[in-house]
Coordinates of C-alpha atoms and ligand atoms in Angstrom, one line a residue:
M1 CA 0.0 0.0 0.0
N2 CA 1.2 3.5 -0.7
Q3 CA 0.1 6.6 1.1
T4 CA -1.9 9.2 -0.8
D5 CA -0.7 12.7 -0.5
T6 CA -2.3 13.6 2.9
A7 CA -2.7 17.2 1.6
V8 CA -5.5 16.1 -0.6
R9 CA -8.8 17.3 1.0
P10 CA -11.6 14.7 0.9
I11 CA -14.2 15.8 -1.6
L12 CA -17.2 15.0 0.7
D13 CA -15.8 17.3 3.4
M14 CA -15.7 20.4 1.2
N15 CA -18.3 22.9 2.5
A16 CA -20.0 20.1 4.4
F17 CA -22.4 20.8 7.2
D18 CA -20.7 19.9 10.5
A19 CA -23.1 18.9 13.3
T20 CA -20.4 19.4 15.9
Q21 CA -20.0 23.1 14.9
A22 CA -23.6 24.1 14.4
S23 CA -27.0 23.7 16.0
S24 CA -29.3 21.3 14.2
N25 CA -33.0 22.1 13.6
H26 CA -35.7 19.5 13.4
Q27 CA -35.2 18.8 9.7
V28 CA -31.4 18.4 10.1
S29 CA -31.7 16.1 13.1
R30 CA -34.2 14.0 11.2
R31 CA -31.8 13.7 8.3
L32 CA -28.9 12.8 10.6
N33 CA -31.0 10.1 12.3
N34 CA -31.9 8.6 9.0
L35 CA -28.7 8.7 7.1
G36 CA -26.3 8.6 10.0
A37 CA -22.6 9.0 9.2
A38 CA -23.3 8.8 5.5
S39 CA -25.3 12.0 5.6
V40 CA -23.7 14.7 3.5
L41 CA -25.2 18.2 3.6
F42 CA -23.9 21.5 2.3
Y43 CA -23.4 24.7 4.2
R44 CA -23.0 25.7 7.8
Q45 CA -26.8 26.0 7.7
P46 CA -28.3 23.4 5.4
I47 CA -31.1 24.5 3.1
E48 CA -34.4 22.7 2.7
M49 CA -35.2 23.0 -1.0
V50 CA -38.8 22.6 -2.3
T51 CA -38.9 23.7 -5.9
A52 CA -36.7 24.7 -8.8
Q53 CA -36.9 26.2 -12.3
G54 CA -34.3 27.2 -14.8
C55 CA -31.2 28.4 -12.8
W56 CA -33.2 29.0 -9.7
M57 CA -34.0 27.0 -6.6
T58 CA -36.6 27.9 -3.9
A59 CA -36.3 26.9 -0.3
A60 CA -39.0 26.0 2.2
D61 CA -38.8 29.4 3.8
G62 CA -39.4 31.1 0.4
S63 CA -35.8 32.2 -0.2
R64 CA -34.7 31.9 -3.8
Y65 CA -31.2 30.8 -4.8
L66 CA -29.3 31.2 -8.0
D67 CA -27.8 27.8 -8.7
F68 CA -24.2 27.9 -9.7
Y69 CA -23.3 24.6 -8.3
N70 CA -25.4 21.9 -9.9
N71 CA -24.0 20.0 -12.9
V72 CA -27.1 17.7 -13.1
P73 CA -30.0 20.0 -14.2
S74 CA -27.9 21.1 -17.1
V75 CA -30.6 22.3 -19.4
G76 CA -32.3 24.0 -16.5
H77 CA -34.2 22.7 -13.4
C78 CA -37.5 21.0 -14.1
H79 CA -37.3 21.6 -17.8
P80 CA -40.8 21.2 -19.2
K81 CA -39.7 19.2 -22.2
V82 CA -37.8 16.7 -20.1
I83 CA -40.7 16.4 -17.6
E84 CA -43.2 15.9 -20.5
A85 CA -41.0 13.1 -22.1
V86 CA -40.5 11.3 -18.8
T87 CA -44.2 11.6 -17.8
E88 CA -45.4 10.4 -21.2
Q89 CA -43.0 7.4 -21.2
M90 CA -43.7 6.5 -17.6
S91 CA -47.4 6.5 -18.2
R92 CA -47.1 4.2 -21.3
L93 CA -44.3 1.7 -20.5
N94 CA -41.4 1.3 -18.2
T95 CA -39.8 -2.1 -17.9
N96 CA -36.5 -3.8 -17.5
T97 CA -34.1 -3.7 -20.4
R98 CA -34.7 -7.2 -21.8
Y99 CA -37.4 -6.2 -24.3
L100 CA -37.2 -4.3 -27.6
V101 CA -38.4 -0.8 -26.9
A102 CA -37.9 1.7 -29.7
V103 CA -37.2 4.8 -27.6
V104 CA -34.1 3.0 -26.2
D105 CA -32.6 2.6 -29.6
D106 CA -33.8 6.0 -30.7
Y107 CA -31.8 7.4 -27.8
L108 CA -28.7 5.3 -28.4
D109 CA -28.7 6.3 -32.1
A110 CA -28.9 10.0 -31.1
L111 CA -26.2 9.7 -28.5
K112 CA -23.9 7.8 -30.8
A113 CA -24.2 10.6 -33.4
K114 CA -22.4 12.7 -30.8
L115 CA -19.6 10.1 -30.2
P116 CA -16.6 9.0 -32.3
D117 CA -17.7 6.4 -34.9
A118 CA -15.3 3.8 -33.4
L119 CA -17.2 3.8 -30.1
A120 CA -20.2 2.1 -31.7
N121 CA -21.5 0.3 -28.6
V122 CA -23.0 2.0 -25.6
V123 CA -23.9 0.3 -22.3
M124 CA -26.4 2.2 -20.2
T125 CA -26.1 2.3 -16.4
C126 CA -27.7 4.2 -13.6
S127 CA -24.7 6.1 -12.3
G128 CA -21.3 7.4 -13.3
S129 CA -19.8 5.1 -10.8
E130 CA -21.3 2.0 -12.5
A131 CA -20.1 3.3 -15.9
N132 CA -16.5 3.8 -14.6
D133 CA -16.6 0.5 -12.9
L134 CA -17.5 -1.2 -16.1
A135 CA -14.9 0.8 -18.1
M136 CA -12.2 -0.3 -15.6
R137 CA -13.1 -3.9 -15.9
I138 CA -13.1 -3.7 -19.7
A139 CA -9.7 -1.9 -19.7
R140 CA -8.2 -4.7 -17.6
K141 CA -9.6 -7.4 -19.9
V142 CA -8.4 -5.6 -23.1
S143 CA -5.0 -4.5 -21.9
G144 CA -4.1 -7.5 -19.7
G145 CA -2.8 -5.0 -17.2
T146 CA -4.1 -4.3 -13.7
G147 CA -2.8 -0.8 -12.9
F148 CA -4.6 2.6 -13.2
I149 CA -3.2 6.1 -13.4
V150 CA -5.4 8.9 -12.1
T151 CA -4.9 12.5 -10.9
E152 CA -4.2 13.4 -7.3
A153 CA -7.6 14.8 -6.3
A154 CA -9.7 12.7 -8.7
Y155 CA -13.1 11.5 -8.0
H156 CA -14.6 8.8 -10.2
G157 CA -17.3 7.2 -8.1
N158 CA -18.3 5.0 -5.2
T159 CA -18.1 1.3 -6.1
A160 CA -15.3 -0.7 -4.5
L161 CA -13.3 -0.7 -7.7
V162 CA -13.9 3.0 -8.5
T163 CA -13.3 4.2 -4.9
E164 CA -9.8 2.7 -5.2
V165 CA -9.0 5.1 -8.1
S166 CA -10.6 8.2 -6.4
P167 CA -7.9 9.7 -4.1
S168 CA -10.3 12.5 -3.1
A169 CA -12.7 9.9 -1.6
F170 CA -10.2 8.9 1.1
R171 CA -10.3 10.5 4.5
H172 CA -7.2 8.7 6.0
A173 CA -6.5 5.9 3.7
S174 CA -4.0 4.9 1.1
L175 CA -4.2 4.1 -2.5
P176 CA -3.8 0.4 -3.3
D177 CA -0.6 -0.7 -5.1
H178 CA -2.2 -0.9 -8.5
V179 CA -3.1 2.8 -8.5
V180 CA -0.7 5.7 -9.0
A181 CA -2.0 9.3 -8.6
I182 CA -0.2 12.1 -10.5
P183 CA -0.6 15.9 -10.1
A184 CA -3.4 17.5 -12.1
P185 CA -2.3 19.3 -15.3
S186 CA -1.6 22.7 -13.7
A187 CA 1.0 25.2 -14.8
L188 CA 2.0 25.5 -11.1
V189 CA 3.2 21.9 -11.2
Y190 CA 4.3 21.4 -14.8
G191 CA 5.3 24.9 -15.9
N192 CA 4.4 26.3 -19.3
D193 CA 4.6 22.9 -21.2
I194 CA 1.8 21.2 -19.4
A195 CA 1.4 18.6 -22.2
T196 CA 5.0 17.3 -21.8
G197 CA 4.9 17.6 -18.1
F198 CA 1.7 15.7 -17.7
A199 CA 2.8 13.0 -20.2
N200 CA 6.1 12.6 -18.3
A201 CA 4.1 12.1 -15.1
V202 CA 2.1 9.4 -16.8
R203 CA 5.4 7.8 -17.9
A204 CA 6.8 7.9 -14.4
A205 CA 3.6 6.4 -13.1
V206 CA 3.9 3.5 -15.5
K207 CA 7.4 2.9 -14.1
T208 CA 6.1 3.0 -10.5
L209 CA 3.4 0.5 -11.4
A210 CA 6.0 -1.8 -13.0
Q211 CA 8.2 -1.6 -9.9
R212 CA 5.1 -2.8 -8.0
G213 CA 4.5 -5.6 -10.4
H214 CA 1.6 -4.1 -12.4
R215 CA 1.2 -3.3 -16.1
P216 CA -1.1 -0.4 -16.8
A217 CA -4.7 -1.1 -17.6
A218 CA -5.6 2.6 -18.2
L219 CA -5.1 6.2 -17.7
L220 CA -8.5 7.3 -16.3
V221 CA -9.1 11.1 -16.2
D222 CA -12.0 13.5 -15.9
S223 CA -11.4 15.6 -19.1
I224 CA -12.0 18.8 -17.2
F225 CA -10.3 17.7 -14.0
S226 CA -13.2 19.0 -12.0
S227 CA -12.4 17.7 -8.5
D228 CA -8.7 18.6 -9.1
G229 CA -9.8 22.2 -9.5
V230 CA -10.8 22.6 -13.2
F231 CA -7.9 22.5 -15.7
A232 CA -8.7 23.1 -19.4
Q233 CA -5.8 25.0 -20.9
P234 CA -4.1 24.7 -23.2
A235 CA -6.6 22.7 -25.3
G236 CA -4.9 19.7 -26.7
F237 CA -2.6 19.0 -23.7
L238 CA -4.1 15.5 -23.2
Q239 CA -2.8 14.1 -26.5
A240 CA 0.8 13.5 -25.2
A241 CA -0.5 11.7 -22.1
V242 CA -2.8 9.6 -24.2
D243 CA 0.1 8.6 -26.5
T244 CA 2.2 7.7 -23.5
I245 CA -0.4 5.4 -22.0
H246 CA -1.0 3.7 -25.4
Q247 CA 2.8 3.2 -25.8
A248 CA 2.8 1.5 -22.4
G249 CA -0.1 -0.9 -23.4
G250 CA -2.9 0.8 -21.5
L251 CA -6.2 2.3 -22.6
Y252 CA -7.4 5.9 -22.2
I253 CA -10.7 6.2 -20.4
A254 CA -12.3 9.6 -20.8
D255 CA -14.5 10.3 -17.8
E256 CA -17.1 12.8 -19.2
V257 CA -19.4 12.6 -16.2
Q258 CA -18.6 16.3 -15.4
P259 CA -17.6 18.0 -18.7
G260 CA -19.9 16.1 -21.2
F261 CA -23.0 17.3 -22.9
G262 CA -21.9 20.7 -24.0
R263 CA -20.8 22.4 -20.8
L264 CA -17.4 23.3 -22.1
G265 CA -18.9 25.4 -24.9
D266 CA -16.3 24.8 -27.5
A267 CA -16.9 21.1 -27.6
F268 CA -19.7 18.7 -26.7
W269 CA -17.1 16.4 -24.9
G270 CA -13.9 17.1 -23.0
F271 CA -11.9 14.7 -25.1
D272 CA -13.2 16.6 -28.2
Y273 CA -12.1 19.9 -26.7
H274 CA -8.6 18.3 -26.5
G275 CA -8.9 16.7 -29.9
V276 CA -8.1 13.2 -28.6
Q277 CA -9.6 9.8 -29.3
P278 CA -10.6 7.9 -26.2
D279 CA -10.7 4.1 -26.0
L280 CA -13.7 4.2 -23.6
V281 CA -15.9 7.0 -22.6
T282 CA -18.1 7.3 -19.5
M283 CA -20.8 9.8 -18.9
G284 CA -23.6 10.6 -16.5
K285 CA -24.7 13.6 -14.4
P286 CA -26.3 16.0 -16.9
M287 CA -27.3 13.2 -19.2
G288 CA -30.9 12.9 -18.0
N289 CA -31.2 16.4 -16.4
G290 CA -31.9 14.8 -13.1
F291 CA -33.3 11.5 -14.2
P292 CA -30.6 9.1 -12.9
M293 CA -28.9 7.7 -15.9
A294 CA -25.3 7.1 -17.1
A295 CA -23.4 5.2 -19.8
M296 CA -20.2 3.8 -21.1
A297 CA -19.2 3.8 -24.7
S298 CA -16.8 1.3 -26.2
R299 CA -15.3 -0.2 -29.3
P300 CA -17.5 -3.2 -30.1
E301 CA -14.5 -5.6 -30.0
Y302 CA -13.5 -4.4 -26.5
L303 CA -17.0 -4.9 -25.1
A304 CA -17.2 -8.3 -26.9
A305 CA -13.9 -9.4 -25.2
F306 CA -15.2 -8.4 -21.8
C307 CA -18.6 -10.2 -22.4
E308 CA -16.8 -13.4 -23.1
D309 CA -16.1 -13.7 -19.4
T310 CA -19.2 -12.3 -17.7
G311 CA -21.5 -10.3 -19.9
Y312 CA -23.2 -7.2 -18.4
F313 CA -26.8 -6.7 -17.2
N314 CA -28.2 -3.7 -15.4
T315 CA -31.9 -3.9 -14.4
F316 CA -32.6 -0.2 -14.5
G317 CA -29.7 1.0 -16.8
G318 CA -31.2 2.1 -20.1
N319 CA -34.8 1.7 -19.2
P320 CA -37.3 3.3 -21.5
V321 CA -38.0 6.3 -19.2
A322 CA -34.2 7.0 -18.9
A323 CA -34.0 6.8 -22.7
A324 CA -36.9 9.3 -23.0
A325 CA -35.3 11.7 -20.6
G326 CA -31.9 11.4 -22.4
L327 CA -33.5 12.0 -25.8
A328 CA -35.3 15.1 -24.5
V329 CA -32.1 16.5 -23.1
L330 CA -30.3 16.0 -26.4
K331 CA -33.2 17.7 -28.2
V332 CA -33.3 20.7 -25.8
L333 CA -29.6 21.1 -26.0
E334 CA -29.9 21.4 -29.7
Q335 CA -33.1 23.4 -29.9
Q336 CA -32.1 26.0 -27.3
G337 CA -28.5 26.2 -28.6
L338 CA -27.3 25.6 -25.1
Q339 CA -23.7 24.6 -26.0
H340 CA -23.4 27.9 -27.8
N341 CA -24.8 29.7 -24.8
A342 CA -22.3 27.8 -22.6
R343 CA -19.5 29.1 -24.8
D344 CA -20.8 32.7 -25.1
T345 CA -22.1 33.3 -21.6
G346 CA -19.2 31.3 -20.2
Y347 CA -16.6 33.4 -22.0
W348 CA -18.3 36.6 -20.9
L349 CA -18.5 35.3 -17.3
Q350 CA -14.8 34.4 -17.4
Q351 CA -14.0 38.0 -18.5
Q352 CA -16.0 39.4 -15.7
L353 CA -14.3 37.1 -13.2
N354 CA -10.9 38.2 -14.6
Q355 CA -11.8 41.8 -14.0
L356 CA -12.8 40.9 -10.4
A357 CA -9.5 39.2 -10.0
A358 CA -7.7 42.4 -11.0
E359 CA -9.6 44.2 -8.1
H360 CA -9.3 41.4 -5.5
H361 CA -5.8 40.1 -4.8
R362 CA -7.2 37.0 -3.1
I363 CA -8.5 35.7 -6.5
T364 CA -5.3 34.1 -7.8
D365 CA -6.5 32.4 -10.9
V366 CA -9.6 32.1 -13.1
R367 CA -9.6 29.3 -15.7
G368 CA -11.9 26.9 -17.5
S369 CA -14.0 26.5 -20.6
G370 CA -17.6 27.4 -21.3
L371 CA -19.7 27.2 -18.1
F372 CA -17.1 25.1 -16.2
I373 CA -14.9 27.6 -14.4
G374 CA -12.5 27.4 -11.5
V375 CA -11.6 30.4 -9.3
D376 CA -8.7 30.0 -7.0
L377 CA -8.7 31.8 -3.6
G378 CA -5.5 32.5 -1.6
A379 CA -4.6 33.8 1.8
E380 CA -4.7 37.5 2.7
D381 CA -1.0 37.8 3.7
D382 CA 0.3 35.4 0.9
P383 CA -2.3 34.9 -1.9
T384 CA -0.1 32.2 -3.4
R385 CA -1.1 30.0 -0.4
P386 CA -4.4 28.3 -1.2
D387 CA -7.0 29.2 1.5
P388 CA -9.7 26.6 2.1
V389 CA -11.0 28.4 5.2
Y390 CA -11.6 31.6 3.3
T391 CA -13.1 29.6 0.4
V392 CA -15.7 28.1 2.8
Q393 CA -16.4 31.6 4.2
I394 CA -17.0 32.9 0.7
I395 CA -19.2 30.0 -0.2
N396 CA -21.4 30.5 2.9
R397 CA -21.5 34.3 2.4
M398 CA -22.8 33.7 -1.1
R399 CA -25.3 31.2 0.2
D400 CA -26.6 33.9 2.5
A401 CA -26.8 36.3 -0.4
G402 CA -28.8 33.7 -2.4
V403 CA -26.1 32.2 -4.7
L404 CA -25.1 28.5 -4.5
I405 CA -21.6 27.5 -5.3
G406 CA -19.1 24.7 -4.4
A407 CA -15.4 24.1 -3.7
A408 CA -12.9 21.9 -5.5
G409 CA -9.2 21.2 -5.8
K410 CA -6.5 19.4 -3.9
H411 CA -6.6 22.2 -1.3
A412 CA -10.4 22.8 -1.4
A413 CA -9.5 26.5 -2.3
T414 CA -11.1 26.6 -5.8
L415 CA -14.6 27.9 -6.4
K416 CA -16.3 25.5 -8.8
V417 CA -18.5 27.5 -11.1
R418 CA -21.0 25.3 -12.9
P419 CA -24.5 26.9 -13.5
P420 CA -27.2 25.3 -15.8
L421 CA -26.4 25.9 -19.4
C422 CA -29.5 28.1 -19.9
L423 CA -27.8 30.8 -17.8
T424 CA -28.5 34.4 -19.0
R425 CA -26.1 37.2 -18.9
N426 CA -28.2 38.9 -16.3
E427 CA -27.9 35.9 -14.0
A428 CA -24.2 35.7 -14.7
Q429 CA -23.9 39.3 -13.7
Q430 CA -25.8 38.6 -10.5
F431 CA -23.3 35.9 -9.7
V432 CA -20.4 38.3 -10.3
D433 CA -22.0 41.0 -8.1
A434 CA -22.6 38.4 -5.3
L435 CA -19.0 37.2 -5.5
S436 CA -17.7 40.7 -5.5
A437 CA -19.8 41.6 -2.4
A438 CA -18.6 38.4 -0.6
L439 CA -15.0 39.3 -1.3
T440 CA -15.4 42.8 0.1
T441 CA -17.2 41.7 3.3
D442 CA -14.3 41.5 5.7
Ligands
PLP1 C1 -15.7 12.9 -12.7 C2 -16.7 12.0 -12.0 N1 -16.8 10.7 -12.4 C3 -17.7 9.9 -11.9 C4 -18.6 10.3 -10.9 C5 -19.5 9.4 -10.3 O1 -20.8 9.6 -10.7 P1 -22.1 9.1 -9.9 O2 -22.2 9.9 -8.6 O3 -23.3 9.3 -10.8 O4 -21.9 7.7 -9.5 C6 -18.5 11.7 -10.4 C7 -19.4 12.1 -9.4 O5 -19.3 13.2 -8.8 C8 -17.6 12.5 -11.0 O6 -17.5 13.8 -10.7

């Protein structure tokens, strides 16, 4: 066993409600009694939500919140077209996946039209974790290797296999021998030539695996490095790392659970943004705009090789209602031009945030693509030092001002900016104003 870098902050602890530090009202106590230690709530004072629409959520006490956190209701909370499609399908037929139901293949045809031709088979699952679990098992079968290379603060899900490759899931623990974590593709770590630096880190990880008796099965990365703190530039830096893992006999699994479905603006997928060809792709979160669904796309020969041993069946994965939700999401993305909006409004928002950075020395970096943006916050006396305590303060101040936002990054000192893709400029401006006010309240 090798120790993870203890400096990596556990993802579930970021901006988490801490019952030892705050008084619990009836609703909170009820939740804690029901979910026990597995309860995860946001904010010093959790919010009871009752309804949502577009980019806005409404709490039980009538307060309205601008949602800049949620990467699931990507085409907008409670989108009428998605609701209509789900309701219509649910009232007609929902069944397990062992029958022929046209909407399922309609959806898969539409989804595949967005994917590289080579990835002609898609397996539907219920969660991104299941999709990554399957991709990892296929990678092992196809490569003959057992090792995985991931980034330092990666999160890929919650099954036993996937938790092992999710360093940010660990509170105290260690990564198993077959997993090597490398620093995220940041200029702070690799300097100006991120592509070469990141590829060299993959090469060194392959060597480390070899010393431990493992050949690599795959390089598994979230194409926007969301939990690592959002790293997008320069577009194309992934290619050298992908070449390196291929030379070492491993596959490249593109985890698109966070960046997929148009959020990056310039491309529908993160791997497209980088111009690289993945061997396997996993996706989830925004795929059903809240209807739980996810998928893994593969070359047919890879999936066939895997199925020689076990096959794959998922009772709920790819059910007709999920397919109807997914199809509606793809249509809405297209009809409302939401990828373009992510690009245009996201670009404008980044400009505003850069202006804010020029006025506030504690904003040390603004980066990202489309409506996936990371904003680093540093200490008052030395802004180069990431400041997770200040970050939580800002997040809670913004909550109190009616704006929802989360934290990310190895040090939990990056604001993760991820509003629904239907965001208007006016709403983007409201976010900038709220952040500006939070930064000036000292
Ligand atoms: C990059 C990434 N991959 C996979 C997952 C797991 O997805 P799910 O929670 O649907 O299992 C997550 C969840 O946050 C994620 O951020």
